[in-house]
């Protein structure tokens, strides 16, 4: 199903026959996968007789191989998931498994995304950025004073570089555009706060989201602010470089 979505990601028309040939399946199998894309992932698809199928809007899908190459210089491991309960929860599992740090976890969607104070973080498929970076901290949490501010500034500057010129920090956890929320930060400390511990830096950014009835506060997205599709892989790299 996701392989089909990658073929359609450019926003152009593609015939069912060509899609089936590339995927090695029948046209009816293509149609069934298209229905799954609409029903399970909420991806709107247009069908025009004689032209084929196209997405209502082009999407920017995360590219694990490309991200690993571009972030290799930072020395981070990169994990890209199609779906996860939350990237912060997956990051915590990596700590338990003894993975090397720093480690970056990204996902196309979250089924149980979390904000501060247990609030739900709306996480539609392939629209926003769900980003968790795990760091090992030696010497205790006193070294982390002011880190929330640092992370917020990194997010703000990454958004400004993406064209969201009015992005501003509402210390300590939100990035806003003229009073509308565009990003949030959730820092979670695990381990001995006086010795060796791990920190999960969770960042959620509204990137290409156009509409939702699930958010109960004023919000915006980078795409709405700049009037076009934002390349999410570029935003991941920009944010990562600024955090480093």
PDB file of C-alpha atoms in Angstrom:
ATOM      1  CA  UNK A   1       0.000   0.000   0.000  1.00  0.00           C
ATOM      2  CA  UNK A   2       2.770   2.465   0.910  1.00  0.00           C
ATOM      3  CA  UNK A   3       4.693   1.527  -2.222  1.00  0.00           C
ATOM      4  CA  UNK A   4       1.622   2.560  -4.222  1.00  0.00           C
ATOM      5  CA  UNK A   5       1.461   5.833  -2.296  1.00  0.00           C
ATOM      6  CA  UNK A   6       5.086   6.567  -3.183  1.00  0.00           C
ATOM      7  CA  UNK A   7       4.227   6.137  -6.864  1.00  0.00           C
ATOM      8  CA  UNK A   8       1.388   8.645  -6.492  1.00  0.00           C
ATOM      9  CA  UNK A   9       3.295  11.077  -4.259  1.00  0.00           C
ATOM     10  CA  UNK A  10       4.165  13.475  -7.098  1.00  0.00           C
ATOM     11  CA  UNK A  11       0.512  14.499  -7.387  1.00  0.00           C
ATOM     12  CA  UNK A  12       0.266  13.585 -11.094  1.00  0.00           C
ATOM     13  CA  UNK A  13      -2.098  11.183 -12.854  1.00  0.00           C
ATOM     14  CA  UNK A  14      -1.125   7.506 -13.077  1.00  0.00           C
ATOM     15  CA  UNK A  15      -3.160   4.870 -14.912  1.00  0.00           C
ATOM     16  CA  UNK A  16      -4.292   1.757 -13.078  1.00  0.00           C
ATOM     17  CA  UNK A  17      -2.641  -0.362 -15.770  1.00  0.00           C
ATOM     18  CA  UNK A  18       0.765   1.288 -15.329  1.00  0.00           C
ATOM     19  CA  UNK A  19       0.509   1.187 -11.536  1.00  0.00           C
ATOM     20  CA  UNK A  20      -0.380  -2.494 -11.653  1.00  0.00           C
ATOM     21  CA  UNK A  21       2.519  -3.251 -13.976  1.00  0.00           C
ATOM     22  CA  UNK A  22       5.021  -1.461 -11.733  1.00  0.00           C
ATOM     23  CA  UNK A  23       3.666  -3.149  -8.617  1.00  0.00           C
ATOM     24  CA  UNK A  24       3.255  -6.546 -10.257  1.00  0.00           C
ATOM     25  CA  UNK A  25      -0.451  -6.799  -9.408  1.00  0.00           C
ATOM     26  CA  UNK A  26      -3.774  -6.605 -11.240  1.00  0.00           C
ATOM     27  CA  UNK A  27      -5.737  -3.395 -11.797  1.00  0.00           C
ATOM     28  CA  UNK A  28      -8.384  -4.645  -9.371  1.00  0.00           C
ATOM     29  CA  UNK A  29      -5.656  -5.140  -6.742  1.00  0.00           C
ATOM     30  CA  UNK A  30      -4.534  -1.563  -7.365  1.00  0.00           C
ATOM     31  CA  UNK A  31      -8.109  -0.383  -6.832  1.00  0.00           C
ATOM     32  CA  UNK A  32      -8.333  -2.266  -3.530  1.00  0.00           C
ATOM     33  CA  UNK A  33      -5.084  -0.698  -2.340  1.00  0.00           C
ATOM     34  CA  UNK A  34      -6.358   2.753  -3.298  1.00  0.00           C
ATOM     35  CA  UNK A  35      -9.462   2.146  -1.199  1.00  0.00           C
ATOM     36  CA  UNK A  36      -7.239   1.185   1.739  1.00  0.00           C
ATOM     37  CA  UNK A  37      -5.242   4.372   1.319  1.00  0.00           C
ATOM     38  CA  UNK A  38      -8.438   6.381   1.561  1.00  0.00           C
ATOM     39  CA  UNK A  39     -10.075   4.363   4.325  1.00  0.00           C
ATOM     40  CA  UNK A  40      -7.128   3.597   6.599  1.00  0.00           C
ATOM     41  CA  UNK A  41      -4.798   6.541   6.046  1.00  0.00           C
ATOM     42  CA  UNK A  42      -7.253   9.274   5.084  1.00  0.00           C
ATOM     43  CA  UNK A  43      -5.475   9.963   1.777  1.00  0.00           C
ATOM     44  CA  UNK A  44      -7.917  11.565  -0.691  1.00  0.00           C
ATOM     45  CA  UNK A  45      -7.600  10.203  -4.235  1.00  0.00           C
ATOM     46  CA  UNK A  46      -9.193  11.509  -7.438  1.00  0.00           C
ATOM     47  CA  UNK A  47     -10.170   9.199 -10.301  1.00  0.00           C
ATOM     48  CA  UNK A  48     -10.636  10.554 -13.838  1.00  0.00           C
ATOM     49  CA  UNK A  49     -11.718   8.278 -16.664  1.00  0.00           C
ATOM     50  CA  UNK A  50      -9.023   8.024 -19.328  1.00  0.00           C
ATOM     51  CA  UNK A  51      -6.352   9.600 -17.122  1.00  0.00           C
ATOM     52  CA  UNK A  52      -6.159   7.382 -14.065  1.00  0.00           C
ATOM     53  CA  UNK A  53      -5.624   8.187 -10.400  1.00  0.00           C
ATOM     54  CA  UNK A  54      -3.986  11.057  -8.583  1.00  0.00           C
ATOM     55  CA  UNK A  55      -3.743  12.317  -5.042  1.00  0.00           C
ATOM     56  CA  UNK A  56      -5.940  15.267  -4.201  1.00  0.00           C
ATOM     57  CA  UNK A  57      -2.753  16.876  -2.877  1.00  0.00           C
ATOM     58  CA  UNK A  58       0.869  15.765  -3.349  1.00  0.00           C
ATOM     59  CA  UNK A  59       2.518  14.367  -0.223  1.00  0.00           C
ATOM     60  CA  UNK A  60       6.050  14.497   1.137  1.00  0.00           C
ATOM     61  CA  UNK A  61       6.982  11.025   2.391  1.00  0.00           C
ATOM     62  CA  UNK A  62       9.923  10.381   4.675  1.00  0.00           C
ATOM     63  CA  UNK A  63      12.861   8.718   2.935  1.00  0.00           C
ATOM     64  CA  UNK A  64      14.803   6.567   5.411  1.00  0.00           C
ATOM     65  CA  UNK A  65      17.791   5.988   3.138  1.00  0.00           C
ATOM     66  CA  UNK A  66      18.121   9.622   2.161  1.00  0.00           C
ATOM     67  CA  UNK A  67      17.830  10.785   5.771  1.00  0.00           C
ATOM     68  CA  UNK A  68      20.415   8.274   6.977  1.00  0.00           C
ATOM     69  CA  UNK A  69      22.858   9.569   4.366  1.00  0.00           C
ATOM     70  CA  UNK A  70      22.268  13.222   5.118  1.00  0.00           C
ATOM     71  CA  UNK A  71      22.439  12.793   8.903  1.00  0.00           C
ATOM     72  CA  UNK A  72      25.407  10.414   8.890  1.00  0.00           C
ATOM     73  CA  UNK A  73      27.767  13.309   9.554  1.00  0.00           C
ATOM     74  CA  UNK A  74      26.030  13.858  12.923  1.00  0.00           C
ATOM     75  CA  UNK A  75      26.753  10.303  14.048  1.00  0.00           C
ATOM     76  CA  UNK A  76      23.100   9.609  14.833  1.00  0.00           C
ATOM     77  CA  UNK A  77      21.244   6.402  14.084  1.00  0.00           C
ATOM     78  CA  UNK A  78      17.950   7.056  12.263  1.00  0.00           C
ATOM     79  CA  UNK A  79      14.800   4.950  12.468  1.00  0.00           C
ATOM     80  CA  UNK A  80      11.817   5.776  10.217  1.00  0.00           C
ATOM     81  CA  UNK A  81       8.526   4.000  10.955  1.00  0.00           C
ATOM     82  CA  UNK A  82       5.334   3.898   8.925  1.00  0.00           C
ATOM     83  CA  UNK A  83       3.212   3.914  12.085  1.00  0.00           C
ATOM     84  CA  UNK A  84       3.921   3.923  15.829  1.00  0.00           C
ATOM     85  CA  UNK A  85       2.043   4.628  19.048  1.00  0.00           C
ATOM     86  CA  UNK A  86       4.322   7.600  19.663  1.00  0.00           C
ATOM     87  CA  UNK A  87       7.881   8.383  18.671  1.00  0.00           C
ATOM     88  CA  UNK A  88       8.732   9.232  22.289  1.00  0.00           C
ATOM     89  CA  UNK A  89       7.461   5.805  23.381  1.00  0.00           C
ATOM     90  CA  UNK A  90       9.530   4.118  20.660  1.00  0.00           C
ATOM     91  CA  UNK A  91      12.552   6.144  21.757  1.00  0.00           C
ATOM     92  CA  UNK A  92      12.061   4.875  25.316  1.00  0.00           C
ATOM     93  CA  UNK A  93      11.990   1.316  23.999  1.00  0.00           C
ATOM     94  CA  UNK A  94      15.304   1.902  22.220  1.00  0.00           C
ATOM     95  CA  UNK A  95      16.830   2.909  25.555  1.00  0.00           C
ATOM     96  CA  UNK A  96      15.585  -0.320  27.109  1.00  0.00           C
ATOM     97  CA  UNK A  97      17.100  -2.316  24.249  1.00  0.00           C
ATOM     98  CA  UNK A  98      20.536  -0.772  24.787  1.00  0.00           C
ATOM     99  CA  UNK A  99      20.758   0.949  21.390  1.00  0.00           C
ATOM    100  CA  UNK A 100      23.623   3.331  20.696  1.00  0.00           C
ATOM    101  CA  UNK A 101      22.880   7.020  21.240  1.00  0.00           C
ATOM    102  CA  UNK A 102      22.114   9.578  19.916  1.00  0.00           C
ATOM    103  CA  UNK A 103      19.195   7.919  18.117  1.00  0.00           C
ATOM    104  CA  UNK A 104      16.494   9.628  16.071  1.00  0.00           C
ATOM    105  CA  UNK A 105      13.001   8.173  15.698  1.00  0.00           C
ATOM    106  CA  UNK A 106      10.614   9.446  13.015  1.00  0.00           C
ATOM    107  CA  UNK A 107       7.191   8.208  11.948  1.00  0.00           C
ATOM    108  CA  UNK A 108       4.698   8.846   9.174  1.00  0.00           C
ATOM    109  CA  UNK A 109       1.921   8.768  11.766  1.00  0.00           C
ATOM    110  CA  UNK A 110       1.298   8.246  15.469  1.00  0.00           C
ATOM    111  CA  UNK A 111      -1.674   6.309  16.788  1.00  0.00           C
ATOM    112  CA  UNK A 112      -1.252   7.653  20.327  1.00  0.00           C
ATOM    113  CA  UNK A 113       0.727  10.863  19.954  1.00  0.00           C
ATOM    114  CA  UNK A 114       1.240  12.745  23.212  1.00  0.00           C
ATOM    115  CA  UNK A 115       1.656  16.360  24.121  1.00  0.00           C
ATOM    116  CA  UNK A 116       2.270  17.888  27.536  1.00  0.00           C
ATOM    117  CA  UNK A 117       0.129  16.826  30.508  1.00  0.00           C
ATOM    118  CA  UNK A 118      -1.095  13.743  28.664  1.00  0.00           C
ATOM    119  CA  UNK A 119      -2.853  15.675  25.910  1.00  0.00           C
ATOM    120  CA  UNK A 120      -3.381  13.997  22.558  1.00  0.00           C
ATOM    121  CA  UNK A 121      -1.141  15.177  19.715  1.00  0.00           C
ATOM    122  CA  UNK A 122      -3.050  14.952  16.421  1.00  0.00           C
ATOM    123  CA  UNK A 123      -0.894  12.898  14.050  1.00  0.00           C
ATOM    124  CA  UNK A 124      -2.344  12.382  10.547  1.00  0.00           C
ATOM    125  CA  UNK A 125      -0.424  10.212   8.100  1.00  0.00           C
ATOM    126  CA  UNK A 126       2.437  11.834   6.130  1.00  0.00           C
ATOM    127  CA  UNK A 127       1.372  15.394   6.921  1.00  0.00           C
ATOM    128  CA  UNK A 128       3.368  16.524   9.942  1.00  0.00           C
ATOM    129  CA  UNK A 129       6.672  15.869  11.667  1.00  0.00           C
ATOM    130  CA  UNK A 130       6.776  13.374  14.549  1.00  0.00           C
ATOM    131  CA  UNK A 131      10.356  13.506  15.795  1.00  0.00           C
ATOM    132  CA  UNK A 132      12.093  12.092  18.886  1.00  0.00           C
ATOM    133  CA  UNK A 133      15.812  12.330  19.584  1.00  0.00           C
ATOM    134  CA  UNK A 134      17.361  10.229  22.379  1.00  0.00           C
ATOM    135  CA  UNK A 135      20.492  11.449  24.157  1.00  0.00           C
ATOM    136  CA  UNK A 136      22.590   9.767  26.842  1.00  0.00           C
ATOM    137  CA  UNK A 137      23.442  12.225  29.611  1.00  0.00           C
ATOM    138  CA  UNK A 138      26.440  11.517  31.842  1.00  0.00           C
ATOM    139  CA  UNK A 139      26.811  13.483  35.044  1.00  0.00           C
ATOM    140  CA  UNK A 140      23.193  14.165  35.914  1.00  0.00           C
ATOM    141  CA  UNK A 141      20.323  16.351  34.860  1.00  0.00           C
ATOM    142  CA  UNK A 142      21.912  19.575  36.126  1.00  0.00           C
ATOM    143  CA  UNK A 143      23.578  19.735  32.707  1.00  0.00           C
ATOM    144  CA  UNK A 144      20.156  20.094  31.062  1.00  0.00           C
ATOM    145  CA  UNK A 145      19.199  23.480  32.506  1.00  0.00           C
ATOM    146  CA  UNK A 146      17.761  25.655  29.774  1.00  0.00           C
ATOM    147  CA  UNK A 147      17.574  22.811  27.250  1.00  0.00           C
ATOM    148  CA  UNK A 148      13.846  23.296  26.625  1.00  0.00           C
ATOM    149  CA  UNK A 149      14.612  26.853  25.512  1.00  0.00           C
ATOM    150  CA  UNK A 150      17.445  25.643  23.263  1.00  0.00           C
ATOM    151  CA  UNK A 151      15.194  23.055  21.592  1.00  0.00           C
ATOM    152  CA  UNK A 152      12.441  25.614  21.098  1.00  0.00           C
ATOM    153  CA  UNK A 153      14.854  28.009  19.424  1.00  0.00           C
ATOM    154  CA  UNK A 154      16.115  25.236  17.135  1.00  0.00           C
ATOM    155  CA  UNK A 155      12.546  24.439  16.061  1.00  0.00           C
ATOM    156  CA  UNK A 156      11.764  28.117  15.542  1.00  0.00           C
ATOM    157  CA  UNK A 157      14.839  28.705  13.373  1.00  0.00           C
ATOM    158  CA  UNK A 158      14.201  25.535  11.330  1.00  0.00           C
ATOM    159  CA  UNK A 159      10.701  26.794  10.590  1.00  0.00           C
ATOM    160  CA  UNK A 160      11.954  30.251   9.691  1.00  0.00           C
ATOM    161  CA  UNK A 161      14.463  28.706   7.293  1.00  0.00           C
ATOM    162  CA  UNK A 162      11.533  26.800   5.724  1.00  0.00           C
ATOM    163  CA  UNK A 163       9.797  30.110   5.021  1.00  0.00           C
ATOM    164  CA  UNK A 164       7.645  30.523   8.143  1.00  0.00           C
ATOM    165  CA  UNK A 165       9.068  33.944   8.879  1.00  0.00           C
ATOM    166  CA  UNK A 166       6.694  34.765  11.745  1.00  0.00           C
ATOM    167  CA  UNK A 167       7.412  31.631  13.800  1.00  0.00           C
ATOM    168  CA  UNK A 168       8.138  32.634  17.401  1.00  0.00           C
ATOM    169  CA  UNK A 169       8.859  30.828  20.653  1.00  0.00           C
ATOM    170  CA  UNK A 170       6.375  30.746  23.494  1.00  0.00           C
ATOM    171  CA  UNK A 171       8.712  29.510  26.198  1.00  0.00           C
ATOM    172  CA  UNK A 172       9.114  26.785  27.238  1.00  0.00           C
ATOM    173  CA  UNK A 173       7.223  24.339  25.040  1.00  0.00           C
ATOM    174  CA  UNK A 174       5.417  25.894  22.080  1.00  0.00           C
ATOM    175  CA  UNK A 175       6.239  27.555  18.795  1.00  0.00           C
ATOM    176  CA  UNK A 176       3.516  29.874  17.520  1.00  0.00           C
ATOM    177  CA  UNK A 177       2.723  31.963  14.469  1.00  0.00           C
ATOM    178  CA  UNK A 178       0.782  35.061  15.533  1.00  0.00           C
ATOM    179  CA  UNK A 179      -0.857  33.179  18.388  1.00  0.00           C
ATOM    180  CA  UNK A 180      -1.537  29.962  16.447  1.00  0.00           C
ATOM    181  CA  UNK A 181       0.326  26.823  17.463  1.00  0.00           C
ATOM    182  CA  UNK A 182       2.594  25.297  14.829  1.00  0.00           C
ATOM    183  CA  UNK A 183       4.891  23.115  16.972  1.00  0.00           C
ATOM    184  CA  UNK A 184       5.232  21.622  20.440  1.00  0.00           C
ATOM    185  CA  UNK A 185       8.082  20.146  22.469  1.00  0.00           C
ATOM    186  CA  UNK A 186       7.990  17.323  25.023  1.00  0.00           C
ATOM    187  CA  UNK A 187      11.162  16.504  26.977  1.00  0.00           C
ATOM    188  CA  UNK A 188      11.204  13.272  28.981  1.00  0.00           C
ATOM    189  CA  UNK A 189      14.017  12.241  31.345  1.00  0.00           C
ATOM    190  CA  UNK A 190      14.669   8.569  32.085  1.00  0.00           C
ATOM    191  CA  UNK A 191      17.137   6.996  34.498  1.00  0.00           C
ATOM    192  CA  UNK A 192      19.081   8.378  37.466  1.00  0.00           C
ATOM    193  CA  UNK A 193      18.771  12.189  37.468  1.00  0.00           C
ATOM    194  CA  UNK A 194      21.944  12.406  39.579  1.00  0.00           C
ATOM    195  CA  UNK A 195      24.130  10.198  37.398  1.00  0.00           C
ATOM    196  CA  UNK A 196      23.672   8.483  34.011  1.00  0.00           C
ATOM    197  CA  UNK A 197      20.302   9.144  32.435  1.00  0.00           C
ATOM    198  CA  UNK A 198      18.670   9.441  29.034  1.00  0.00           C
ATOM    199  CA  UNK A 199      16.707  12.317  27.598  1.00  0.00           C
ATOM    200  CA  UNK A 200      14.057  12.044  24.897  1.00  0.00           C
ATOM    201  CA  UNK A 201      13.518  15.275  22.966  1.00  0.00           C
ATOM    202  CA  UNK A 202      10.101  14.993  21.373  1.00  0.00           C
ATOM    203  CA  UNK A 203       9.099  17.515  18.712  1.00  0.00           C
ATOM    204  CA  UNK A 204       5.818  17.716  16.836  1.00  0.00           C
ATOM    205  CA  UNK A 205       5.525  20.179  13.951  1.00  0.00           C
ATOM    206  CA  UNK A 206       2.449  20.886  11.840  1.00  0.00           C
ATOM    207  CA  UNK A 207       4.030  20.729   8.410  1.00  0.00           C
ATOM    208  CA  UNK A 208       1.563  20.045   5.577  1.00  0.00           C
ATOM    209  CA  UNK A 209      -1.704  19.668   7.503  1.00  0.00           C
ATOM    210  CA  UNK A 210      -4.505  21.624   5.842  1.00  0.00           C
ATOM    211  CA  UNK A 211      -7.535  20.916   8.015  1.00  0.00           C
ATOM    212  CA  UNK A 212      -8.568  19.000  11.123  1.00  0.00           C
ATOM    213  CA  UNK A 213     -11.484  19.051  13.550  1.00  0.00           C
ATOM    214  CA  UNK A 214      -9.469  17.349  16.286  1.00  0.00           C
ATOM    215  CA  UNK A 215      -7.369  20.258  17.523  1.00  0.00           C
ATOM    216  CA  UNK A 216      -9.083  22.316  20.244  1.00  0.00           C
ATOM    217  CA  UNK A 217      -6.931  25.454  19.939  1.00  0.00           C
ATOM    218  CA  UNK A 218      -5.864  27.914  17.264  1.00  0.00           C
ATOM    219  CA  UNK A 219      -3.294  26.258  15.007  1.00  0.00           C
ATOM    220  CA  UNK A 220      -1.521  26.608  11.689  1.00  0.00           C
ATOM    221  CA  UNK A 221       0.972  24.645   9.610  1.00  0.00           C
ATOM    222  CA  UNK A 222       4.110  25.481   7.661  1.00  0.00           C
ATOM    223  CA  UNK A 223       2.304  24.712   4.415  1.00  0.00           C
ATOM    224  CA  UNK A 224      -0.564  27.063   5.233  1.00  0.00           C
ATOM    225  CA  UNK A 225       1.915  29.809   6.074  1.00  0.00           C
ATOM    226  CA  UNK A 226       4.050  29.518   2.922  1.00  0.00           C
ATOM    227  CA  UNK A 227       1.266  28.489   0.533  1.00  0.00           C
ATOM    228  CA  UNK A 228       2.791  25.250  -0.743  1.00  0.00           C
ATOM    229  CA  UNK A 229       4.055  21.765   0.053  1.00  0.00           C
ATOM    230  CA  UNK A 230       6.942  21.574   2.541  1.00  0.00           C
ATOM    231  CA  UNK A 231       9.581  18.870   1.945  1.00  0.00           C
ATOM    232  CA  UNK A 232       9.560  17.051   5.286  1.00  0.00           C
ATOM    233  CA  UNK A 233      12.951  15.371   4.758  1.00  0.00           C
ATOM    234  CA  UNK A 234      14.581  18.778   4.370  1.00  0.00           C
ATOM    235  CA  UNK A 235      12.873  19.987   7.550  1.00  0.00           C
ATOM    236  CA  UNK A 236      14.129  16.923   9.457  1.00  0.00           C
ATOM    237  CA  UNK A 237      17.692  17.635   8.352  1.00  0.00           C
ATOM    238  CA  UNK A 238      17.455  21.342   9.131  1.00  0.00           C
ATOM    239  CA  UNK A 239      16.057  20.733  12.626  1.00  0.00           C
ATOM    240  CA  UNK A 240      18.644  18.023  13.330  1.00  0.00           C
ATOM    241  CA  UNK A 241      21.545  20.242  12.300  1.00  0.00           C
ATOM    242  CA  UNK A 242      20.268  23.070  14.496  1.00  0.00           C
ATOM    243  CA  UNK A 243      19.817  20.769  17.488  1.00  0.00           C
ATOM    244  CA  UNK A 244      23.349  19.413  17.027  1.00  0.00           C
TER     245      UNK A 244
END
